[in-house]
Short mmCIF file of C-alpha atoms and ligand atoms in Angstrom, two decimals:
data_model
loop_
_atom_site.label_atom_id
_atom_site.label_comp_id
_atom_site.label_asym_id
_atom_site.label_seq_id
_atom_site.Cartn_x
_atom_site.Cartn_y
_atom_site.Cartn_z
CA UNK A 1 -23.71 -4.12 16.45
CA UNK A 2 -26.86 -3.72 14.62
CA UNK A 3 -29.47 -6.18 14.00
CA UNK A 4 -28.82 -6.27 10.34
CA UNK A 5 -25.37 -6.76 10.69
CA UNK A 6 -25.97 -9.75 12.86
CA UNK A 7 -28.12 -11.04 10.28
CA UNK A 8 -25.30 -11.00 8.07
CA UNK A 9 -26.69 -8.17 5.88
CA UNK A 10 -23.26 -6.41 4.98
CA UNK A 11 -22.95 -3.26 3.26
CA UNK A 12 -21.82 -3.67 -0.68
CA UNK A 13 -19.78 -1.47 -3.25
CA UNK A 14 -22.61 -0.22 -5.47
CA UNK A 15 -20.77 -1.83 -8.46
CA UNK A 16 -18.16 -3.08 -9.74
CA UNK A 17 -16.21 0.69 -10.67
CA UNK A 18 -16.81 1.06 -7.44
CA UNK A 19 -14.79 -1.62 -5.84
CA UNK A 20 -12.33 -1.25 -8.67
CA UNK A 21 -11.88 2.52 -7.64
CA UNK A 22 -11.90 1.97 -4.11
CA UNK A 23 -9.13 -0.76 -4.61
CA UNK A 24 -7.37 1.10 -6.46
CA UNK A 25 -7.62 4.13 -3.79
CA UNK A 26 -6.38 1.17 -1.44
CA UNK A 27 -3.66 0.42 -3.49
CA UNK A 28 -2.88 3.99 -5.21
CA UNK A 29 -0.55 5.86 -2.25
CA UNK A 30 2.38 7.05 -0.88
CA UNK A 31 4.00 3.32 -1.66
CA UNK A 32 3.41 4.94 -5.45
CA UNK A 33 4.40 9.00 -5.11
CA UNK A 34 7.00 8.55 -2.35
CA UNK A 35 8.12 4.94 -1.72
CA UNK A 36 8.71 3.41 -5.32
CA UNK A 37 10.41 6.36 -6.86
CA UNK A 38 13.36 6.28 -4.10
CA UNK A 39 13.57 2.49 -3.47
CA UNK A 40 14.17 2.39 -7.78
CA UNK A 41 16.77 4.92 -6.86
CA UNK A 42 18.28 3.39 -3.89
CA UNK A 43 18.69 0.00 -5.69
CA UNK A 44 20.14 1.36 -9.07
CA UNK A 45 16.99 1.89 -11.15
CA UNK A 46 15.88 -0.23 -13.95
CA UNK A 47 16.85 -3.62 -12.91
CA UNK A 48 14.51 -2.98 -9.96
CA UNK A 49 11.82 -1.81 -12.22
CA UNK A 50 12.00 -4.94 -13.82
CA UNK A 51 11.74 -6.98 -11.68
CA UNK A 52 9.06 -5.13 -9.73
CA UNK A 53 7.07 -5.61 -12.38
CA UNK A 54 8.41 -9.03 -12.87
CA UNK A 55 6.89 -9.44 -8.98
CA UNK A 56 3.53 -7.55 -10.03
CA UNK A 57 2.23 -9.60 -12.96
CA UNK A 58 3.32 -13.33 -11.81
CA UNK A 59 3.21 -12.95 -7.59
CA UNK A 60 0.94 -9.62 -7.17
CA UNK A 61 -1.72 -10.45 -9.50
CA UNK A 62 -2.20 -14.08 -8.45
CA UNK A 63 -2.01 -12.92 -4.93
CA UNK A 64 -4.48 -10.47 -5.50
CA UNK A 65 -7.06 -12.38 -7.04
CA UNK A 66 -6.93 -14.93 -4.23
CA UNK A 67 -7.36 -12.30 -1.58
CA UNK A 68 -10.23 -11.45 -3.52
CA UNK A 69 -11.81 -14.98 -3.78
CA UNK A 70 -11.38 -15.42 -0.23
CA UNK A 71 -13.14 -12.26 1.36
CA UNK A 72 -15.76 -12.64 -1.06
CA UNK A 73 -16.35 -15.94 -0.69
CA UNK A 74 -16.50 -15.16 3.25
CA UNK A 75 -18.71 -12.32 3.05
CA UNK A 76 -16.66 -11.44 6.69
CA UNK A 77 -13.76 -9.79 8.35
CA UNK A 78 -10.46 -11.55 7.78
CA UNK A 79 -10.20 -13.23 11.01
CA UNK A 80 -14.19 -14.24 10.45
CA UNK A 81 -13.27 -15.13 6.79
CA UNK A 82 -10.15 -17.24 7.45
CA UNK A 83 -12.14 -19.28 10.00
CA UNK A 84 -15.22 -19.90 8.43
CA UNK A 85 -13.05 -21.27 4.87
CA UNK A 86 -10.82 -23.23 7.32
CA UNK A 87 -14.21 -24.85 8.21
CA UNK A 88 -15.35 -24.96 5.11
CA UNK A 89 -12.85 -26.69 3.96
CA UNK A 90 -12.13 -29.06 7.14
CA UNK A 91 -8.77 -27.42 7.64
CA UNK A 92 -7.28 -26.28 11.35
CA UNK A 93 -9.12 -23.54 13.02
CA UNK A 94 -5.67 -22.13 13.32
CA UNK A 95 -5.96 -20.84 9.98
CA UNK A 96 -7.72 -17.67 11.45
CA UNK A 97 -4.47 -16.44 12.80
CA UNK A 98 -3.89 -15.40 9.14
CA UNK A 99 -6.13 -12.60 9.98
CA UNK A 100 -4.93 -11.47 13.37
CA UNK A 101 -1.30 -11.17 11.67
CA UNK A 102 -3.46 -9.43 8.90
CA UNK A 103 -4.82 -6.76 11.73
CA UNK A 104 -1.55 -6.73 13.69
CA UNK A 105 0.38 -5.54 10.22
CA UNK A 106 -2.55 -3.12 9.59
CA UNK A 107 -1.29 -0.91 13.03
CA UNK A 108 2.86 -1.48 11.99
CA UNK A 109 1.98 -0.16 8.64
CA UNK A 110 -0.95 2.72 9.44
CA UNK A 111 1.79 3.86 12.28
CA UNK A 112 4.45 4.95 10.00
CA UNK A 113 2.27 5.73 7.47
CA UNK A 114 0.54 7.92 9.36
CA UNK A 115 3.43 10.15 9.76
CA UNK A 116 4.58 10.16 6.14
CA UNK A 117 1.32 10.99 5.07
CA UNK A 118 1.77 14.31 7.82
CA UNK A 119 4.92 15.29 5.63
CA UNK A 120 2.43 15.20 2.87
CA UNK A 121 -0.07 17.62 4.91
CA UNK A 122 2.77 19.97 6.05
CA UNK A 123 3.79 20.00 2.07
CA UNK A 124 0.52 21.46 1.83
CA UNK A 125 0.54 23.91 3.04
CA UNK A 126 3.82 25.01 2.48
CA UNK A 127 3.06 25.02 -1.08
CA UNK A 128 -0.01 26.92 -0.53
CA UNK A 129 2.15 30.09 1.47
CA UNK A 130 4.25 30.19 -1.93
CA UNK A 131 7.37 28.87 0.00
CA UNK A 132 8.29 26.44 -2.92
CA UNK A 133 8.44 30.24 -4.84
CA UNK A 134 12.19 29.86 -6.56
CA UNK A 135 13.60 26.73 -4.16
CA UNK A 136 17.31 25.19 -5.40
CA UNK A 137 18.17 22.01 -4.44
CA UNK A 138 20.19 22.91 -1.68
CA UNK A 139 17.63 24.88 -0.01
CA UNK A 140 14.77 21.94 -0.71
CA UNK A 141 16.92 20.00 1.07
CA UNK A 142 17.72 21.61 3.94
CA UNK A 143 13.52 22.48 3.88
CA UNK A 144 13.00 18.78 4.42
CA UNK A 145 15.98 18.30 7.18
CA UNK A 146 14.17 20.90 9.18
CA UNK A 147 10.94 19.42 9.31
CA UNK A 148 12.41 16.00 10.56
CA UNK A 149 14.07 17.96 12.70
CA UNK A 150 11.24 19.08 14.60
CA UNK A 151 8.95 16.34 16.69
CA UNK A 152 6.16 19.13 17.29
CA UNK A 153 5.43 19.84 13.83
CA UNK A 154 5.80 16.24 12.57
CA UNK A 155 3.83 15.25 15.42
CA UNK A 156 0.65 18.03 14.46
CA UNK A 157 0.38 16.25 11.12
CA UNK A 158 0.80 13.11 12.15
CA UNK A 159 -2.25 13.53 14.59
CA UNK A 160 -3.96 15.42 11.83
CA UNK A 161 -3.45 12.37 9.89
CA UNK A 162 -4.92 9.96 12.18
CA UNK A 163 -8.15 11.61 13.00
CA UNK A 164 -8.81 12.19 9.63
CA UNK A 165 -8.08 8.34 8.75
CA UNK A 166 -10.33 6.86 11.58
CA UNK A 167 -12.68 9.53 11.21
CA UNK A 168 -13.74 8.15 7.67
CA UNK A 169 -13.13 4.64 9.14
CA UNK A 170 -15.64 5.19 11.94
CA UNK A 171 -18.72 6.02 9.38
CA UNK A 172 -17.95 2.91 7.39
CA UNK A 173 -16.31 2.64 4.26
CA UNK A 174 -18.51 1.84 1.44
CA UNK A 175 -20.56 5.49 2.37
CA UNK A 176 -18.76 8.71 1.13
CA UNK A 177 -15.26 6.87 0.52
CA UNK A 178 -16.64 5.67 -2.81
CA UNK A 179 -17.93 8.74 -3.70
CA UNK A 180 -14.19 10.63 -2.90
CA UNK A 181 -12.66 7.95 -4.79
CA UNK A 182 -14.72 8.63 -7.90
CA UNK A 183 -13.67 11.98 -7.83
CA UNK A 184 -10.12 11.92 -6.40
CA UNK A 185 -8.11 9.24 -8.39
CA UNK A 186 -9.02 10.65 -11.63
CA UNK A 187 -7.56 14.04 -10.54
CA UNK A 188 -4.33 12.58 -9.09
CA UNK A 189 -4.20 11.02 -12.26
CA UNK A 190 -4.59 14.07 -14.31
CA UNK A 191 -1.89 15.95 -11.87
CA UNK A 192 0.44 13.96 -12.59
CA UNK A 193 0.87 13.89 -15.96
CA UNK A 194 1.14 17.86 -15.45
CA UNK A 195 4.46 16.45 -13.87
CA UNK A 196 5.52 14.48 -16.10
CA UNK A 197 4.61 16.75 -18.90
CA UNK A 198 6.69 19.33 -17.09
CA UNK A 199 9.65 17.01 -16.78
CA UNK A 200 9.34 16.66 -20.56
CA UNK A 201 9.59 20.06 -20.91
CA UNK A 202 11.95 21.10 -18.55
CA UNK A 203 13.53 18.40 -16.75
CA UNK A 204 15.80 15.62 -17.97
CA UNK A 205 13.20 12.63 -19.14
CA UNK A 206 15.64 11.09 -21.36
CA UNK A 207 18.23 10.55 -18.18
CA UNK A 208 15.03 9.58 -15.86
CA UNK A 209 13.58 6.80 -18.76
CA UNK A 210 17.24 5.68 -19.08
CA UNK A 211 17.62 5.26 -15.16
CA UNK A 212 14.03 3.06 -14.63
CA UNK A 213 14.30 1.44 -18.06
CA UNK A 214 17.52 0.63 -19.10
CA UNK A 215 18.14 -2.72 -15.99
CA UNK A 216 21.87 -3.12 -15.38
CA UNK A 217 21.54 -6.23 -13.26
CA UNK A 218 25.15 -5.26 -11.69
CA UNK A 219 23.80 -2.64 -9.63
CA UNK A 220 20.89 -4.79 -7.93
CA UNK A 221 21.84 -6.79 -4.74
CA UNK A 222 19.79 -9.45 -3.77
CA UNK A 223 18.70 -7.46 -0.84
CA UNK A 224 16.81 -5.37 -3.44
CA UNK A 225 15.81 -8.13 -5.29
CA UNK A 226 13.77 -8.66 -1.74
CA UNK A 227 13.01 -4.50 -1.28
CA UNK A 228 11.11 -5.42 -4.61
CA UNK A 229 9.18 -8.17 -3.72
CA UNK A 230 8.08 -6.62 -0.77
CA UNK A 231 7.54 -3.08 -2.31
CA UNK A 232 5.11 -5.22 -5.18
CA UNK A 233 3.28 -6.70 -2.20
CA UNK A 234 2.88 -3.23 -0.45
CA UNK A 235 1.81 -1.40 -3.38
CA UNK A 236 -0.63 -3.79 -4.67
CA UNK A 237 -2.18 -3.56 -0.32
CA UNK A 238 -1.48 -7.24 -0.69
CA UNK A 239 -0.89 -9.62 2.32
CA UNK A 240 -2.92 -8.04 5.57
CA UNK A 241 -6.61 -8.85 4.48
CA UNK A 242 -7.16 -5.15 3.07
CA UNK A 243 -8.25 -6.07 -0.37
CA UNK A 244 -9.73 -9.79 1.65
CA UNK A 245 -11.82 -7.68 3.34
CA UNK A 246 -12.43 -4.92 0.50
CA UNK A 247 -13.55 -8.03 -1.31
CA UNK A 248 -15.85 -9.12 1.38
CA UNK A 249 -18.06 -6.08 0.18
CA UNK A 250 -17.74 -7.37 -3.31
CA UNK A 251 -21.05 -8.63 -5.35
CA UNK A 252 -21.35 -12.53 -6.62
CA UNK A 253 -21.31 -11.61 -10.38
CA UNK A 254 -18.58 -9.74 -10.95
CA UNK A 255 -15.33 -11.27 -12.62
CA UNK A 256 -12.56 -11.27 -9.68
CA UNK A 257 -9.84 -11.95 -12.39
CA UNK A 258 -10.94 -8.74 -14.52
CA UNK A 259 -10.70 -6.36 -11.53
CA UNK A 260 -7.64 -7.75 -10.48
CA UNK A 261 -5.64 -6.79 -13.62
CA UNK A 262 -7.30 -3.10 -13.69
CA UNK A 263 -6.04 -2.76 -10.32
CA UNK A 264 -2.47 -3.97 -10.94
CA UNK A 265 -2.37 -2.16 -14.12
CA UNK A 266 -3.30 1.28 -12.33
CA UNK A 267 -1.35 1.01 -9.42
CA UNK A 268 1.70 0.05 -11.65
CA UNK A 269 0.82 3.12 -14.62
CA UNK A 270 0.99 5.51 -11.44
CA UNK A 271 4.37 4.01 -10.07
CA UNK A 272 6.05 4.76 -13.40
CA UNK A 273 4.79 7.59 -14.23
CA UNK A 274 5.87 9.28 -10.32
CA UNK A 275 9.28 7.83 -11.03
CA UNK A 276 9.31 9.15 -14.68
CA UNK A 277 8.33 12.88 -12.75
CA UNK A 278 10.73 12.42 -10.05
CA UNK A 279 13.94 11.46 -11.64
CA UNK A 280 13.77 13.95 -14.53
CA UNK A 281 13.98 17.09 -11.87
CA UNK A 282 16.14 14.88 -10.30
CA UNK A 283 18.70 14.31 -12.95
CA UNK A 284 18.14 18.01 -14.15
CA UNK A 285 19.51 19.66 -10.92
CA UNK A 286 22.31 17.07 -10.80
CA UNK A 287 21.00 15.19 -7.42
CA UNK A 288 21.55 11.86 -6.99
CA UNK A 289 19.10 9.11 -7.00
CA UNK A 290 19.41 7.40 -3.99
CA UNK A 291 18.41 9.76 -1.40
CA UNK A 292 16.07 7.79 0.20
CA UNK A 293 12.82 8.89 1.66
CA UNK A 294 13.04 12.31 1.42
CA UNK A 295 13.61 12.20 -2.41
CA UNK A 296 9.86 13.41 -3.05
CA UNK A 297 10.51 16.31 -0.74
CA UNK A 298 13.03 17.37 -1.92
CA UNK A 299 12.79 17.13 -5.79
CA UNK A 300 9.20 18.04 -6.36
CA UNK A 301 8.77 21.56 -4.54
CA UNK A 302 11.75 22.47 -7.14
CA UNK A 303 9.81 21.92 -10.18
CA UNK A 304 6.72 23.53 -8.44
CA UNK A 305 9.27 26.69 -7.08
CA UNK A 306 9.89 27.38 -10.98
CA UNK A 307 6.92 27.03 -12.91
CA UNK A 308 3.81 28.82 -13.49
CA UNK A 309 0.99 28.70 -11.33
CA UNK A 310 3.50 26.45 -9.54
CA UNK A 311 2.09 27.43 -6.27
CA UNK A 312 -1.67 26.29 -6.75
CA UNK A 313 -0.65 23.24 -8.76
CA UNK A 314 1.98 22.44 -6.28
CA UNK A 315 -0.69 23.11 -3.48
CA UNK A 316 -3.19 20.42 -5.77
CA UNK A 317 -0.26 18.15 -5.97
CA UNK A 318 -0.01 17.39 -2.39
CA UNK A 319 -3.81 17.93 -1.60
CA UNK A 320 -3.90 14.89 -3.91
CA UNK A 321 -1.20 13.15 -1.87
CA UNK A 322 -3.14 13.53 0.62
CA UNK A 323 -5.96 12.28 -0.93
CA UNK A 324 -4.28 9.21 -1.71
CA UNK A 325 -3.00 8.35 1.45
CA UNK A 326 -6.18 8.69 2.70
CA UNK A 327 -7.75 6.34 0.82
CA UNK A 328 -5.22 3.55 1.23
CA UNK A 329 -5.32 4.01 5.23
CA UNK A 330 -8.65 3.67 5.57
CA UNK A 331 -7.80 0.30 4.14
CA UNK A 332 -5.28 -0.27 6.06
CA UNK A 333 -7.80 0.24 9.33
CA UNK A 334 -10.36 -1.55 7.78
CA UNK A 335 -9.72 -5.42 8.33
CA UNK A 336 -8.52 -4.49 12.24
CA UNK A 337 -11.80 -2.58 12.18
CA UNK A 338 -14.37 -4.92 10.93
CA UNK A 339 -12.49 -7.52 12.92
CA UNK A 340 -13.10 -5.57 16.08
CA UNK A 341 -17.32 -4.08 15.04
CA UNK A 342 -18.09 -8.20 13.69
CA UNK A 343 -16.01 -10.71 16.22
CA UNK A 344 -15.43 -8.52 19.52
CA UNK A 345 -18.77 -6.99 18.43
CA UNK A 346 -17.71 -3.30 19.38
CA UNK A 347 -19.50 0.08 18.25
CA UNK A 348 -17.50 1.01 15.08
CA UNK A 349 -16.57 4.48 16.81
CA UNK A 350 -15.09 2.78 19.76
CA UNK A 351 -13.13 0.74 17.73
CA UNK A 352 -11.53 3.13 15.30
CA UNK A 353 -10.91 5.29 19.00
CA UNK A 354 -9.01 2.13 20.24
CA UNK A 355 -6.90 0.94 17.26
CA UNK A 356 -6.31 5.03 16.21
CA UNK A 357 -4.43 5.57 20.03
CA UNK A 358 -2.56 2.32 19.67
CA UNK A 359 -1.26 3.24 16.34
CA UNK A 360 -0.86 7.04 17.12
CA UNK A 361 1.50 5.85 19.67
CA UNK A 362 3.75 3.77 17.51
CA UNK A 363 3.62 6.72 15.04
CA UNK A 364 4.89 8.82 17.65
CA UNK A 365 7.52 6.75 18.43
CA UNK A 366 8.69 6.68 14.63
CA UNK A 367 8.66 10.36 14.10
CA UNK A 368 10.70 10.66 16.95
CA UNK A 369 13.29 8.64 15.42
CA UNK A 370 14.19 11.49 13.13
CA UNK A 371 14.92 13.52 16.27
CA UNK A 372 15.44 12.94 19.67
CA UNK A 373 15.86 9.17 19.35
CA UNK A 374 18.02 9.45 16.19
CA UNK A 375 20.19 7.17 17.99
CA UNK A 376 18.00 4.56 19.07
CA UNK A 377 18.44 1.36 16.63
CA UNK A 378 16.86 -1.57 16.62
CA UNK A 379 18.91 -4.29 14.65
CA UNK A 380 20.96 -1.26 13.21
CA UNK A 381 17.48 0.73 12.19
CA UNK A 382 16.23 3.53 13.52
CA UNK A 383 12.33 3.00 15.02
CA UNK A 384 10.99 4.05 11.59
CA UNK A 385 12.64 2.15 9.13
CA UNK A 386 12.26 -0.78 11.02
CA UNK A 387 8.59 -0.44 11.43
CA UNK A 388 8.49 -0.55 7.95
CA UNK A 389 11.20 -3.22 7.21
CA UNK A 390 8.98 -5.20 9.08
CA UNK A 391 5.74 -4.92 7.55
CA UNK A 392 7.30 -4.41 3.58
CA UNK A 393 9.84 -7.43 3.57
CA UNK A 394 8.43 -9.65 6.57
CA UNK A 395 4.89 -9.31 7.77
CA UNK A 396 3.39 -8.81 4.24
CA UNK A 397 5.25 -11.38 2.31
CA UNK A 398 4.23 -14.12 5.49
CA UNK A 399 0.71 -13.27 5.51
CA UNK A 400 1.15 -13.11 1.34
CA UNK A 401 2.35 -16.43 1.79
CA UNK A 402 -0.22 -18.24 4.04
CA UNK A 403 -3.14 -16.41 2.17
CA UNK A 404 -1.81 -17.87 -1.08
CA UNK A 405 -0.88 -21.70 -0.19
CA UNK A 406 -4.39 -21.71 1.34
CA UNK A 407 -6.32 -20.24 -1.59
CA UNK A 408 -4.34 -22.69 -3.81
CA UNK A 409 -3.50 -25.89 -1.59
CA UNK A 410 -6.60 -26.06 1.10
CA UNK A 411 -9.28 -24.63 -0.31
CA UNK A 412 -11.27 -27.13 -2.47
CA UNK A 413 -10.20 -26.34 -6.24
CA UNK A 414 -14.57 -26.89 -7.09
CA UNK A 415 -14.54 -23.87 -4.82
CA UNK A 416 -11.94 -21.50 -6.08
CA UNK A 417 -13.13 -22.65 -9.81
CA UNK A 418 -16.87 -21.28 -8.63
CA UNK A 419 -15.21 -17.94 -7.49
CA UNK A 420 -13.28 -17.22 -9.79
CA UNK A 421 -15.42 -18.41 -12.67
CA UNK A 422 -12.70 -18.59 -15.29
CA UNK A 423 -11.95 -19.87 -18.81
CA UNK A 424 -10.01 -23.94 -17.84
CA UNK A 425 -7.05 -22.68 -19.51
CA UNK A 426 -6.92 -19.23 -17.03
CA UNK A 427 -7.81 -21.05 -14.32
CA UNK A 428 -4.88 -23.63 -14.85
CA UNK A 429 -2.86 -20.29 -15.25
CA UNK A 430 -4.02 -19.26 -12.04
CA UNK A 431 -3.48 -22.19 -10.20
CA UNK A 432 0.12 -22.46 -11.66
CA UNK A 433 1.00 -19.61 -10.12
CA UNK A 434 -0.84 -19.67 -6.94
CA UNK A 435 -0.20 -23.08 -6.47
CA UNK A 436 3.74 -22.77 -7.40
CA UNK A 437 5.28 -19.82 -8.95
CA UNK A 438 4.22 -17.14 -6.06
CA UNK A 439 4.89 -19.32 -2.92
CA UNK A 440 8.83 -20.90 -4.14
CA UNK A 441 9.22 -17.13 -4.72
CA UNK A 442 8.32 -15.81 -1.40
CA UNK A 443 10.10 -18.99 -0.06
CA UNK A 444 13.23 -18.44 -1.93
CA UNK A 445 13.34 -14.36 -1.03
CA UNK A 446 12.72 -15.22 3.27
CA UNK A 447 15.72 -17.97 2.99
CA UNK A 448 17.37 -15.02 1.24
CA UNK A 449 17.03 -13.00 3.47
CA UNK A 450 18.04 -15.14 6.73
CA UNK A 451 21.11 -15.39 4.84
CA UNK A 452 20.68 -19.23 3.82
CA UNK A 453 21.18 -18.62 0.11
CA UNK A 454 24.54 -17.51 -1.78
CA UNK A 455 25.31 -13.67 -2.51
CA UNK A 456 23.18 -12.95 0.06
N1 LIG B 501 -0.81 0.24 -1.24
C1 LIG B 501 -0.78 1.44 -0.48
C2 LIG B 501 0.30 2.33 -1.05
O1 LIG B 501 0.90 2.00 -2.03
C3 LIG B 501 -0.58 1.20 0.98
C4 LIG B 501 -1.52 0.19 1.51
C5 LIG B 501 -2.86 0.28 1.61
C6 LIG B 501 -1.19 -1.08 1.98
N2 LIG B 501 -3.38 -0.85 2.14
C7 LIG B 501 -2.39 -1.71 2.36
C8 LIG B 501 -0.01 -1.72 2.08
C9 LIG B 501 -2.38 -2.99 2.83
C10 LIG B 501 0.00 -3.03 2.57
C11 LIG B 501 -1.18 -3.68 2.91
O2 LIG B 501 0.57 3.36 -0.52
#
């Protein structure tokens, strides 16, 4: 560890579009271009949506702002952090293990992650060879069943994946990731209106707005009344210490509430609009919504396959996907990271080396799960989906949970009011829901989902 890091001299976004950008990079991913567009279509569309959104503005944002407050407030890892506030606030030490949950649910998450992310790389550069050239449905499909089908190839880009993740990681975060931000998000953004502009054109957008706006409360269960609590928490990075310790880097002045809502607002504006691209090739070629995770796969290199210049866009479009993932798993790494460089005070390098094998391995163990151990289940999943049925709908709604009730219930309220520095009557809002609101709802989803209430 260096002397100035000792000293407590941490590195610092340059300002505050930087932290916003690099936030939203964290929170901007795969959960928005591959997860949200097939959970909406698993669990029957626009009743999801709405309450998804429902989840975003009254559990996300408060959620959000509180991780915020309390990295900031820190100035230190979220192990560090959650100790030194505990103190701070003459609470149990134990509060720390808020942290080590927060670094344990970093390596479930990066693990499967990881290997999604791969599918995005080997997209790549199938779209770049012109194999999308003229793809039906039938044969995207079977395009998609033949990559799971193969552990060597989903393997390559899974390992791919990784180095490039704790390569960034291992040079620190706040040099050259801001700068690829800056430059990447507005180019996803752009990309994806091509999409969507294309679906206009070509695909069925009427059928596609219908499916994610029109709710039909019939057709949710409360199970995916759950899958969107925990799909509002993923999105938003909420619930491990990523945007705790993304916060930690954060400058005094700048208004925590204010960065919070551009955040929410862009991750949500990019979860739409993917779904909006999605479903109307979707709908157009008569496939069904719900075909779980390989929906992206397998609906997108159509659309690519029959425009022009489909090849190079469709080669940008997952370049960008790539791009994305990127930038949220280097904030997924990040808290185990600066956990690891700050408290067990080893050399960043060695660090990323250690946590990249450990989740490598796990990764390994999921991608195999499409293949040779398609049989293997674990409480009726395969490796994969439970990997991530226990980070979306357990891990991050826990460590949502604890992060909230002790931003809003331990911390000393002159505190939070000096952090957040907000009008009385936002504050109040704030409190509300930190306070209330987000915790009953957490509550109310876990005893849903140990089958304690009705319907469930
Ligand atoms: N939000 C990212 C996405 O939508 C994934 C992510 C990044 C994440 N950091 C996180 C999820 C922290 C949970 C916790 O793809």
């Amino acid at each position: 560890m260096s002397a100035a890091a000792q000293a407590g001299h941490r590195a610092h976004w340059s300002s505050r579009w930087a932290f916003v950008l690099a936030t939203a990079g964290s929170a901007i991913g795969l959960g928005n271009i591959w997860k949200f567009p097939y959970m909406a279509g698993e669990n029957g569309g626009g009743a999801f949506v709405l309450i998804y959104f429902v989840c975003i503005v009254l559990i996300g944002l408060p959620v959000m702002m509180t991780e915020i407050m309390l990295g900031r407030r820190a100035q230190r890892n979220p192990v560090a952090a959650m100790e030194r506030l505990a103190r701070e606030a003459a609470a149990p030490r134990a509060w720390k293990l808020v942290g080590v949950l927060g670094v344990f649910t970093g390596a479930v998450i990066l693990s499967f992650y990881s290997v999604v992310a791969g599918w995005m790389l080997d997209y790549l550069m199938r779209a770049g060879a012109g194999r999308f050239h003229g793809m039906g449905p039938q044969e995207a499909k079977a395009a998609f069943g033949d990559l799971l089908a193969n552990p060597y190839e989903l393997a390559l880009w899974h390992t791919v994946f990784m180095f490039l993740t704790m390569g960034v990681v291992a040079y620190g975060v706040t040099r050259g990731l801001e700068r690829a931000t800056k430059i990447m998000m507005p180019a996803l953004a752009a990309i994806l209106l091509v999409l969507v502009g294309y679906g206009l054109a070509r695909g069925d957008m009427a059928g596609a707005a219908a499916f994610l706006f029109h709710p039909d409360f019939s057709r949710l269960s409360p199970q995916g009344v759950l899958a969107a609590m925990g799909q509002a928490f993923f999105s938003l990075s909420l619930g491990m210490g990523a945007v705790m310790v993304y916060g930690s880097y954060l400058q005094r002045h700048i208004s925590i509430a204010r960065v919070s809502v551009y955040v929410a607002a862009a991750d949500t504006a990019f979860a739409l609009l993917a779904g909006l691209a999605v479903f109307s090739i979707v709908f157009a070629h008569g496939m069904g919504p719900a075909a779980g995770p390989g929906l992206v796969m397998q609906t997108l290199p159509i659309a690519f396959g029959a425009m022009p210049g489909g090849t190079a866009l469709g080669a940008l479009f997952f370049l960008l996907v790539v791009f994305a993932a990127w930038t949220s798993a280097i904030s997924i790494a990040e808290p185990g990271i600066a956990w690891m460089v700050e408290n067990l005070r080893l050399k960043r390098g060695r660090a990323c080396a250690a946590f990249g094998v450990v989740v490598w391995l796990v990764g390994v163990a999921a991608l195999l799960s499409f293949n040779v151990w398609e049989g293997f289940r674990i409480f009726g999943r395969s490796v994969f989906d439970a990997l991530d049925y226990l980070a979306s709908n357990i891990l991050l709604p826990l460590g949502g949970l604890a992060i909230v009730i002790f931003g809003a219930w331990v911390m000393r309220q002159t505190h939070a009011r000096e952090e957040l520095d907000l009008d009385e009557g936002w504050f109040k809002a704030w409190r509300l829901a930190a306070r209330y609101l987000a915790p009953v709802a957490i509550a109310l989803v876990f005893l849903n989902l140990i089958g304690l209430l009705p319907g469930a």
